[in-house]
mmCIF file of C-alpha atoms in Angstrom:
data_model
loop_
_atom_site.group_PDB
_atom_site.id
_atom_site.type_symbol
_atom_site.label_atom_id
_atom_site.label_comp_id
_atom_site.label_asym_id
_atom_site.label_seq_id
_atom_site.Cartn_x
_atom_site.Cartn_y
_atom_site.Cartn_z
ATOM 1 C CA MET A 282 38.964 -33.193 13.161
ATOM 2 C CA ARG A 283 35.838 -35.374 13.132
ATOM 3 C CA ILE A 284 34.105 -32.939 15.516
ATOM 4 C CA VAL A 285 35.055 -29.978 13.313
ATOM 5 C CA ARG A 286 33.620 -31.734 10.242
ATOM 6 C CA ARG A 287 30.406 -32.459 12.102
ATOM 7 C CA ILE A 288 30.067 -28.819 13.140
ATOM 8 C CA LEU A 289 30.669 -27.641 9.578
ATOM 9 C CA ALA A 290 28.064 -30.092 8.290
ATOM 10 C CA LEU A 291 25.513 -28.843 10.805
ATOM 11 C CA LEU A 292 26.233 -25.246 9.815
ATOM 12 C CA ALA A 293 25.765 -26.116 6.147
ATOM 13 C CA ILE A 294 22.407 -27.733 6.902
ATOM 14 C CA ALA A 295 21.366 -24.689 8.904
ATOM 15 C CA LEU A 296 22.259 -22.375 6.033
ATOM 16 C CA ILE A 297 20.302 -24.497 3.577
ATOM 17 C CA CYS A 298 17.231 -24.591 5.831
ATOM 18 C CA PHE A 299 17.388 -20.864 6.463
ATOM 19 C CA GLY A 300 15.829 -20.325 3.050
ATOM 20 C CA CYS A 301 13.133 -22.926 3.664
ATOM 21 C CA SER A 302 9.652 -21.887 4.675
ATOM 22 C CA SER A 303 7.591 -23.791 7.221
ATOM 23 C CA VAL A 304 4.458 -21.724 6.590
ATOM 24 C CA PRO A 305 1.617 -23.977 5.367
ATOM 25 C CA SER A 306 0.546 -23.556 1.752
ATOM 26 C CA MET A 307 -2.872 -22.277 0.754
ATOM 27 C CA SER A 308 -5.180 -24.864 -0.775
ATOM 28 C CA TYR A 309 -6.260 -22.420 -3.476
ATOM 29 C CA ASN A 310 -5.006 -19.286 -5.275
ATOM 30 C CA PRO A 311 -7.563 -16.481 -5.772
ATOM 31 C CA TRP A 312 -5.172 -14.190 -7.663
ATOM 32 C CA GLU A 313 -4.946 -13.831 -11.436
ATOM 33 C CA VAL A 314 -1.618 -12.522 -12.757
ATOM 34 C CA ILE A 315 -2.122 -9.608 -15.165
ATOM 35 C CA SER A 316 0.810 -8.536 -17.333
ATOM 36 C CA LEU A 317 0.564 -4.847 -18.189
ATOM 37 C CA PRO A 318 1.991 -3.106 -21.280
ATOM 38 C CA THR A 319 4.732 -1.350 -19.288
ATOM 39 C CA ASP A 320 7.922 -2.078 -17.375
ATOM 40 C CA SER A 321 7.329 0.809 -14.969
ATOM 41 C CA LYS A 322 7.140 0.546 -11.220
ATOM 42 C CA LEU A 323 3.466 0.901 -10.282
ATOM 43 C CA PHE A 324 2.185 2.732 -7.205
ATOM 44 C CA ASP A 325 -1.594 3.021 -7.040
ATOM 45 C CA ILE A 326 -4.929 2.027 -8.566
ATOM 46 C CA ALA A 327 -8.432 3.536 -8.526
ATOM 47 C CA PHE A 328 -11.792 3.047 -10.243
ATOM 48 C CA THR A 329 -14.546 5.451 -11.272
ATOM 49 C CA ASP A 330 -18.276 5.036 -10.629
ATOM 50 C CA ASP A 331 -18.186 2.475 -13.401
ATOM 51 C CA THR A 332 -16.748 -0.575 -11.627
ATOM 52 C CA ASN A 333 -15.214 -1.747 -14.910
ATOM 53 C CA HIS A 334 -13.381 1.533 -15.519
ATOM 54 C CA GLY A 335 -10.153 2.172 -13.655
ATOM 55 C CA PHE A 336 -6.612 3.506 -13.814
ATOM 56 C CA VAL A 337 -3.147 2.470 -12.606
ATOM 57 C CA VAL A 338 -0.313 4.971 -12.087
ATOM 58 C CA GLY A 339 3.456 4.634 -11.762
ATOM 59 C CA ASN A 340 6.805 6.212 -12.492
ATOM 60 C CA LYS A 341 7.854 7.453 -15.952
ATOM 61 C CA SER A 342 4.511 9.317 -16.169
ATOM 62 C CA THR A 343 2.770 5.950 -16.419
ATOM 63 C CA LEU A 344 -1.031 6.027 -16.656
ATOM 64 C CA LEU A 345 -2.874 2.859 -17.705
ATOM 65 C CA GLU A 346 -6.622 2.495 -18.224
ATOM 66 C CA THR A 347 -8.940 -0.504 -18.035
ATOM 67 C CA LYS A 348 -12.556 -0.749 -19.140
ATOM 68 C CA ASP A 349 -13.065 -4.429 -18.342
ATOM 69 C CA ALA A 350 -12.518 -4.469 -14.547
ATOM 70 C CA GLY A 351 -8.755 -4.934 -14.810
ATOM 71 C CA GLU A 352 -8.450 -7.806 -17.277
ATOM 72 C CA SER A 353 -6.709 -5.649 -19.898
ATOM 73 C CA TRP A 354 -4.990 -2.275 -19.743
ATOM 74 C CA ASN A 355 -4.033 0.400 -22.282
ATOM 75 C CA PRO A 356 -1.486 3.207 -21.825
ATOM 76 C CA ILE A 357 -2.712 6.816 -21.764
ATOM 77 C CA ALA A 358 -0.265 9.462 -23.006
ATOM 78 C CA LEU A 359 -0.614 12.828 -21.281
ATOM 79 C CA GLN A 360 0.864 16.039 -22.684
ATOM 80 C CA LEU A 361 2.953 17.209 -19.726
ATOM 81 C CA GLY A 362 5.984 18.647 -21.467
ATOM 82 C CA ASP A 363 9.477 17.248 -21.117
ATOM 83 C CA ASP A 364 9.324 16.430 -17.407
ATOM 84 C CA ASN A 365 9.366 12.768 -16.429
ATOM 85 C CA TYR A 366 6.804 12.571 -13.655
ATOM 86 C CA ARG A 367 6.373 9.997 -10.945
ATOM 87 C CA PHE A 368 2.640 9.454 -10.467
ATOM 88 C CA ASN A 369 2.447 8.523 -6.786
ATOM 89 C CA ALA A 370 -1.274 8.247 -6.116
ATOM 90 C CA ILE A 371 -4.683 8.314 -7.778
ATOM 91 C CA ASP A 372 -8.216 8.485 -6.391
ATOM 92 C CA PHE A 373 -11.769 8.916 -7.685
ATOM 93 C CA ASN A 374 -15.022 10.063 -6.149
ATOM 94 C CA GLY A 375 -17.670 9.275 -8.712
ATOM 95 C CA ASN A 376 -16.334 10.445 -12.055
ATOM 96 C CA GLU A 377 -14.032 13.088 -10.556
ATOM 97 C CA GLY A 378 -10.438 12.019 -10.069
ATOM 98 C CA TRP A 379 -7.038 13.273 -8.956
ATOM 99 C CA ILE A 380 -3.432 12.204 -9.508
ATOM 100 C CA ALA A 381 -0.631 13.302 -7.161
ATOM 101 C CA ALA A 382 2.786 13.480 -8.819
ATOM 102 C CA GLU A 383 6.331 14.687 -8.465
ATOM 103 C CA PRO A 384 7.901 17.029 -9.351
ATOM 104 C CA SER A 385 5.033 18.759 -7.541
ATOM 105 C CA ILE A 386 1.925 18.704 -9.694
ATOM 106 C CA LEU A 387 -1.652 17.473 -9.504
ATOM 107 C CA LEU A 388 -3.810 16.200 -12.343
ATOM 108 C CA HIS A 389 -7.582 16.619 -12.153
ATOM 109 C CA THR A 390 -10.428 15.114 -14.180
ATOM 110 C CA THR A 391 -14.169 15.680 -13.970
ATOM 111 C CA ASP A 392 -15.162 13.461 -16.896
ATOM 112 C CA GLU A 393 -14.071 10.001 -15.774
ATOM 113 C CA GLY A 394 -10.529 10.410 -17.064
ATOM 114 C CA LYS A 395 -11.350 11.413 -20.636
ATOM 115 C CA THR A 396 -9.391 14.632 -20.095
ATOM 116 C CA TRP A 397 -6.924 15.655 -17.396
ATOM 117 C CA THR A 398 -6.066 19.203 -16.286
ATOM 118 C CA SER A 399 -2.672 20.043 -14.785
ATOM 119 C CA ILE A 400 -2.754 21.935 -11.493
ATOM 120 C CA PRO A 401 0.686 23.410 -10.709
ATOM 121 C CA LEU A 402 1.491 23.700 -7.021
ATOM 122 C CA SER A 403 3.321 26.471 -5.214
ATOM 123 C CA GLU A 404 7.100 26.268 -5.066
ATOM 124 C CA LYS A 405 6.690 26.847 -1.316
ATOM 125 C CA LEU A 406 4.766 23.591 -0.892
ATOM 126 C CA PRO A 407 6.584 21.492 1.724
ATOM 127 C CA GLY A 408 7.590 18.307 -0.059
ATOM 128 C CA ASN A 409 6.068 16.462 -3.010
ATOM 129 C CA PRO A 410 2.490 15.106 -3.160
ATOM 130 C CA VAL A 411 2.413 11.378 -2.363
ATOM 131 C CA ASN A 412 -1.208 10.888 -1.308
ATOM 132 C CA ILE A 413 -4.493 12.232 -2.692
ATOM 133 C CA VAL A 414 -8.094 11.554 -1.649
ATOM 134 C CA ALA A 415 -11.105 12.677 -3.706
ATOM 135 C CA LEU A 416 -13.755 13.880 -1.230
ATOM 136 C CA GLY A 417 -16.560 15.118 -3.494
ATOM 137 C CA LYS A 418 -17.253 17.703 -6.136
ATOM 138 C CA ASN A 419 -14.142 19.906 -6.438
ATOM 139 C CA LYS A 420 -12.968 18.651 -3.026
ATOM 140 C CA ALA A 421 -9.751 16.754 -2.324
ATOM 141 C CA GLU A 422 -7.148 16.248 0.395
ATOM 142 C CA MET A 423 -3.446 16.019 -0.398
ATOM 143 C CA ALA A 424 -0.481 14.882 1.725
ATOM 144 C CA THR A 425 3.215 15.310 0.931
ATOM 145 C CA ASP A 426 6.335 13.285 1.649
ATOM 146 C CA VAL A 427 7.156 15.511 4.642
ATOM 147 C CA GLY A 428 3.721 15.224 6.219
ATOM 148 C CA ALA A 429 2.108 18.451 5.042
ATOM 149 C CA ILE A 430 -1.668 18.068 4.594
ATOM 150 C CA TYR A 431 -3.821 20.394 2.482
ATOM 151 C CA LYS A 432 -7.469 20.461 1.464
ATOM 152 C CA THR A 433 -9.198 22.152 -1.479
ATOM 153 C CA GLU A 434 -12.890 22.835 -2.006
ATOM 154 C CA ASP A 435 -12.639 24.692 -5.330
ATOM 155 C CA GLY A 436 -11.047 22.165 -7.662
ATOM 156 C CA GLY A 437 -7.464 22.916 -6.663
ATOM 157 C CA LYS A 438 -7.423 26.701 -7.089
ATOM 158 C CA ASN A 439 -6.863 27.244 -3.377
ATOM 159 C CA TRP A 440 -5.531 24.936 -0.690
ATOM 160 C CA LYS A 441 -5.886 25.213 3.095
ATOM 161 C CA ALA A 442 -3.279 23.704 5.409
ATOM 162 C CA GLN A 443 -4.736 21.164 7.843
ATOM 163 C CA VAL A 444 -1.681 20.901 10.086
ATOM 164 C CA GLU A 445 0.573 23.743 11.216
ATOM 165 C CA GLU A 446 3.925 22.033 10.639
ATOM 166 C CA SER A 447 5.163 19.113 8.593
ATOM 167 C CA VAL A 448 6.569 16.090 10.397
ATOM 168 C CA GLY A 449 9.782 15.644 8.394
ATOM 169 C CA VAL A 450 10.734 13.207 5.654
ATOM 170 C CA VAL A 451 8.497 10.129 5.723
ATOM 171 C CA ARG A 452 8.944 6.731 4.050
ATOM 172 C CA ASN A 453 5.192 6.264 3.780
ATOM 173 C CA ILE A 454 1.980 7.950 4.884
ATOM 174 C CA GLU A 455 -1.504 6.409 5.155
ATOM 175 C CA ARG A 456 -4.979 7.906 5.598
ATOM 176 C CA SER A 457 -7.934 6.168 7.223
ATOM 177 C CA GLU A 458 -11.474 6.451 5.887
ATOM 178 C CA ASP A 459 -12.362 8.859 8.716
ATOM 179 C CA GLY A 460 -9.484 11.228 7.922
ATOM 180 C CA ARG A 461 -6.780 10.137 10.383
ATOM 181 C CA TYR A 462 -3.169 9.818 9.231
ATOM 182 C CA ILE A 463 -0.172 7.757 10.218
ATOM 183 C CA ALA A 464 3.326 8.461 8.899
ATOM 184 C CA VAL A 465 6.555 6.468 9.291
ATOM 185 C CA SER A 466 9.741 8.508 9.526
ATOM 186 C CA GLY A 467 12.211 8.299 6.676
ATOM 187 C CA LYS A 468 14.652 6.187 8.688
ATOM 188 C CA GLY A 469 11.950 4.101 10.352
ATOM 189 C CA ASN A 470 12.960 5.312 13.820
ATOM 190 C CA PHE A 471 9.534 6.604 14.879
ATOM 191 C CA TYR A 472 6.013 7.137 13.613
ATOM 192 C CA SER A 473 3.579 10.038 13.861
ATOM 193 C CA THR A 474 -0.195 10.314 13.968
ATOM 194 C CA TRP A 475 -2.616 13.106 13.188
ATOM 195 C CA GLU A 476 -6.391 13.409 13.216
ATOM 196 C CA PRO A 477 -8.740 16.213 12.146
ATOM 197 C CA GLY A 478 -8.854 18.978 14.741
ATOM 198 C CA GLN A 479 -5.273 18.557 15.919
ATOM 199 C CA SER A 480 -2.903 21.404 15.146
ATOM 200 C CA ALA A 481 0.224 19.268 14.929
ATOM 201 C CA TRP A 482 1.449 15.727 14.413
ATOM 202 C CA VAL A 483 1.946 13.556 17.524
ATOM 203 C CA GLN A 484 5.171 11.560 17.480
ATOM 204 C CA HIS A 485 5.453 8.025 18.877
ATOM 205 C CA LYS A 486 8.569 5.972 19.587
ATOM 206 C CA ARG A 487 8.852 2.612 17.882
ATOM 207 C CA ASN A 488 8.309 -0.216 20.321
ATOM 208 C CA SER A 489 11.347 -2.342 19.438
ATOM 209 C CA SER A 490 14.881 -2.044 18.091
ATOM 210 C CA ARG A 491 13.670 -2.999 14.598
ATOM 211 C CA LYS A 492 13.183 -0.179 12.126
ATOM 212 C CA VAL A 493 9.610 0.342 10.968
ATOM 213 C CA GLU A 494 8.931 -0.332 7.284
ATOM 214 C CA ASN A 495 5.229 0.460 6.906
ATOM 215 C CA MET A 496 2.100 1.134 8.972
ATOM 216 C CA GLY A 497 -1.613 1.449 8.389
ATOM 217 C CA PHE A 498 -5.122 1.177 9.819
ATOM 218 C CA ALA A 499 -7.117 -1.995 10.365
ATOM 219 C CA GLN A 500 -10.889 -2.290 9.997
ATOM 220 C CA ASN A 501 -11.489 -2.731 13.717
ATOM 221 C CA GLY A 502 -9.859 0.365 15.192
ATOM 222 C CA GLN A 503 -6.405 -1.201 15.399
ATOM 223 C CA MET A 504 -3.225 -0.195 13.624
ATOM 224 C CA TRP A 505 -0.709 -2.543 12.053
ATOM 225 C CA MET A 506 3.062 -2.236 11.809
ATOM 226 C CA LEU A 507 5.621 -3.973 9.594
ATOM 227 C CA ALA A 508 9.232 -3.878 10.788
ATOM 228 C CA ARG A 509 12.598 -5.145 9.590
ATOM 229 C CA GLY A 510 13.192 -8.864 9.717
ATOM 230 C CA GLY A 511 9.664 -9.890 8.729
ATOM 231 C CA GLN A 512 7.984 -8.625 11.897
ATOM 232 C CA VAL A 513 4.244 -7.935 12.071
ATOM 233 C CA GLN A 514 2.507 -6.253 14.973
ATOM 234 C CA PHE A 515 -1.016 -5.091 15.741
ATOM 235 C CA SER A 516 -1.959 -2.427 18.249
ATOM 236 C CA GLU A 517 -4.514 -2.835 20.976
ATOM 237 C CA PRO A 518 -7.926 -1.688 19.671
ATOM 238 C CA ASN A 519 -8.129 2.107 19.679
ATOM 239 C CA SER A 520 -4.715 2.466 21.317
ATOM 240 C CA LEU A 521 -1.762 4.245 19.725
ATOM 241 C CA GLU A 522 0.853 3.232 22.275
ATOM 242 C CA GLU A 523 0.000 -0.330 23.321
ATOM 243 C CA TRP A 524 0.946 -3.151 20.992
ATOM 244 C CA LEU A 525 0.253 -6.870 20.966
ATOM 245 C CA ASP A 526 3.116 -9.366 20.824
ATOM 246 C CA ALA A 527 5.175 -9.286 17.649
ATOM 247 C CA GLN A 528 4.678 -11.994 15.026
ATOM 248 C CA TYR A 529 7.076 -13.451 12.474
ATOM 249 C CA PRO A 530 4.838 -15.137 9.874
ATOM 250 C CA GLU A 531 7.806 -16.531 7.940
ATOM 251 C CA ILE A 532 10.817 -16.216 10.192
ATOM 252 C CA SER A 533 12.990 -18.574 8.136
ATOM 253 C CA THR A 534 13.162 -16.230 5.138
ATOM 254 C CA SER A 535 15.010 -12.957 4.687
ATOM 255 C CA TRP A 536 12.634 -11.074 2.388
ATOM 256 C CA GLY A 537 11.078 -7.845 3.593
ATOM 257 C CA LEU A 538 7.422 -7.171 4.314
ATOM 258 C CA LEU A 539 6.020 -4.314 2.243
ATOM 259 C CA ASP A 540 2.256 -3.976 2.754
ATOM 260 C CA LEU A 541 -0.772 -5.350 4.578
ATOM 261 C CA ALA A 542 -4.460 -4.999 3.718
ATOM 262 C CA TYR A 543 -7.815 -6.203 4.999
ATOM 263 C CA ARG A 544 -10.318 -7.794 2.646
ATOM 264 C CA THR A 545 -12.718 -8.191 5.584
ATOM 265 C CA PRO A 546 -12.144 -7.567 9.320
ATOM 266 C CA SER A 547 -10.770 -11.121 9.680
ATOM 267 C CA ASP A 548 -9.369 -11.798 6.179
ATOM 268 C CA VAL A 549 -5.904 -10.260 5.869
ATOM 269 C CA TRP A 550 -3.276 -10.299 3.111
ATOM 270 C CA LEU A 551 0.415 -9.554 3.604
ATOM 271 C CA SER A 552 2.860 -8.911 0.757
ATOM 272 C CA GLY A 553 6.610 -8.693 0.421
ATOM 273 C CA GLY A 554 9.580 -8.745 -1.871
ATOM 274 C CA SER A 555 10.292 -11.522 -4.359
ATOM 275 C CA ALA A 556 6.589 -12.196 -4.990
ATOM 276 C CA ASN A 557 5.882 -13.332 -1.443
ATOM 277 C CA LEU A 558 2.241 -13.358 -0.396
ATOM 278 C CA LEU A 559 0.767 -14.459 2.944
ATOM 279 C CA HIS A 560 -2.851 -14.827 4.008
ATOM 280 C CA SER A 561 -4.695 -14.962 7.331
ATOM 281 C CA THR A 562 -8.339 -15.890 7.906
ATOM 282 C CA ASP A 563 -8.320 -15.077 11.627
ATOM 283 C CA GLY A 564 -7.274 -11.425 11.706
ATOM 284 C CA GLY A 565 -3.538 -12.092 11.658
ATOM 285 C CA GLU A 566 -3.222 -14.752 14.362
ATOM 286 C CA THR A 567 -2.119 -17.505 11.975
ATOM 287 C CA TRP A 568 -0.786 -17.370 8.418
ATOM 288 C CA GLU A 569 -0.596 -19.454 5.266
ATOM 289 C CA LYS A 570 1.338 -18.830 2.069
ATOM 290 C CA ASP A 571 0.157 -18.469 -1.526
ATOM 291 C CA ARG A 572 2.907 -20.360 -3.333
ATOM 292 C CA ASP A 573 1.150 -20.279 -6.710
ATOM 293 C CA VAL A 574 2.387 -16.719 -7.322
ATOM 294 C CA GLU A 575 6.004 -17.199 -6.223
ATOM 295 C CA ASP A 576 7.273 -17.367 -9.796
ATOM 296 C CA VAL A 577 6.020 -13.878 -10.710
ATOM 297 C CA ALA A 578 9.137 -11.776 -11.338
ATOM 298 C CA THR A 579 8.191 -8.812 -9.185
ATOM 299 C CA ASN A 580 7.963 -7.383 -5.689
ATOM 300 C CA PHE A 581 4.455 -6.960 -4.297
ATOM 301 C CA TYR A 582 4.491 -3.338 -3.132
ATOM 302 C CA LYS A 583 0.874 -2.505 -2.427
ATOM 303 C CA ILE A 584 -2.402 -4.327 -1.750
ATOM 304 C CA VAL A 585 -5.679 -2.545 -2.473
ATOM 305 C CA PHE A 586 -9.154 -3.893 -1.723
ATOM 306 C CA LEU A 587 -11.828 -1.630 -3.190
ATOM 307 C CA SER A 588 -14.450 -4.016 -1.787
ATOM 308 C CA PRO A 589 -14.348 -7.552 -0.352
ATOM 309 C CA GLU A 590 -14.857 -8.909 -3.874
ATOM 310 C CA LYS A 591 -12.550 -6.492 -5.696
ATOM 311 C CA GLY A 592 -8.854 -6.345 -4.957
ATOM 312 C CA PHE A 593 -5.482 -5.838 -6.612
ATOM 313 C CA ILE A 594 -1.830 -6.319 -5.684
ATOM 314 C CA ILE A 595 0.555 -3.870 -7.311
ATOM 315 C CA GLY A 596 4.093 -4.780 -8.286
ATOM 316 C CA ASP A 597 6.926 -3.482 -10.388
ATOM 317 C CA ARG A 598 7.989 -4.518 -13.896
ATOM 318 C CA GLY A 599 4.411 -4.128 -15.097
ATOM 319 C CA PHE A 600 2.778 -6.865 -13.012
ATOM 320 C CA LEU A 601 -0.592 -6.691 -11.311
ATOM 321 C CA LEU A 602 -2.577 -9.359 -9.445
ATOM 322 C CA LYS A 603 -6.369 -9.335 -9.597
ATOM 323 C CA TYR A 604 -8.495 -10.961 -6.890
ATOM 324 C CA GLN A 605 -10.895 -13.654 -8.086
ATOM 325 C CA PRO A 606 -13.676 -14.049 -5.468
ATOM 326 C CA ASP A 607 -15.181 -17.059 -7.252
ATOM 327 C CA ILE A 608 -12.047 -19.060 -6.469
ATOM 328 C CA ALA A 609 -12.139 -18.377 -2.717
ATOM 329 C CA PRO A 610 -13.629 -21.039 -0.397
ATOM 330 C CA PRO A 611 -17.410 -20.674 0.163
ATOM 331 C CA SER A 612 -16.898 -19.669 3.802
ATOM 332 C CA GLU A 613 -14.738 -16.672 2.828
ATOM 333 C CA VAL A 614 -17.084 -15.576 0.050
ATOM 334 C CA SER A 615 -20.079 -15.662 2.385
ATOM 335 C CA GLU A 616 -18.132 -13.723 5.030
ATOM 336 C CA ALA A 617 -17.513 -10.936 2.507
#
């Protein structure tokens, strides 16, 4: 009986410690918590040529505008009829901007967001628009949630397919600055890549038994992968099939990893559910945790760095984090 009690006590201790984190804490917190006038789930953020003027989009046709670099935000009501749109993505090139939404529609502005024009899409469009990139005057590239990619050069009147076939339902799709794409399958069983000039997507098997949650491009030619169970992996530079050893930045917790972004080639931020935020100053080799934001009642879905000094973390329930470069250590500021 004494042995049984001892085993039960050890199990209880193990269960208690499972929720403990051994990741070292950051010595500073460069993120300001911004509470927005909405309870919507937010998805994307973009700024115009005016670095103080930007927009955030989300579900429930949510469009918020800032004119003070993200310190305060005001809702913008668009006249889109009775449909309740999910604004998935927004992007600007100069003062020309685009919003990708579902049910399938695009919104287009040429006057810095003062007015928006609806651009209906064909009923034959494979999937719903989930990604949009403004490429210049009247030019944009759109991707859908089944991996169809289209480009317009006349303000959305006509669209030309960039890939012959879609790849199937995807859980997320990312575009690099040079026009390459990576898409994770809806079930996380495989991922696909495409680059300009290819006629079709190239499928790749996942490299472990863990389902893939999200993927993207690093600033040094590598790719990154987030998988179930808090796993992080980086590819070999310029290799799509060879991957470095898997990491588990916070193996003792059960929350999921949602996004990863580079502020500089060596300064990396990693976000997850339940307001979890991790930071690396050596390109992802070691990690520390920002515990000053743990009490924010949100999940950190997306990290966006518009420049080394300008970044945001997007959450649900109307929360947004704004990067404060003046709070970062002098070594990191000078690196930027």
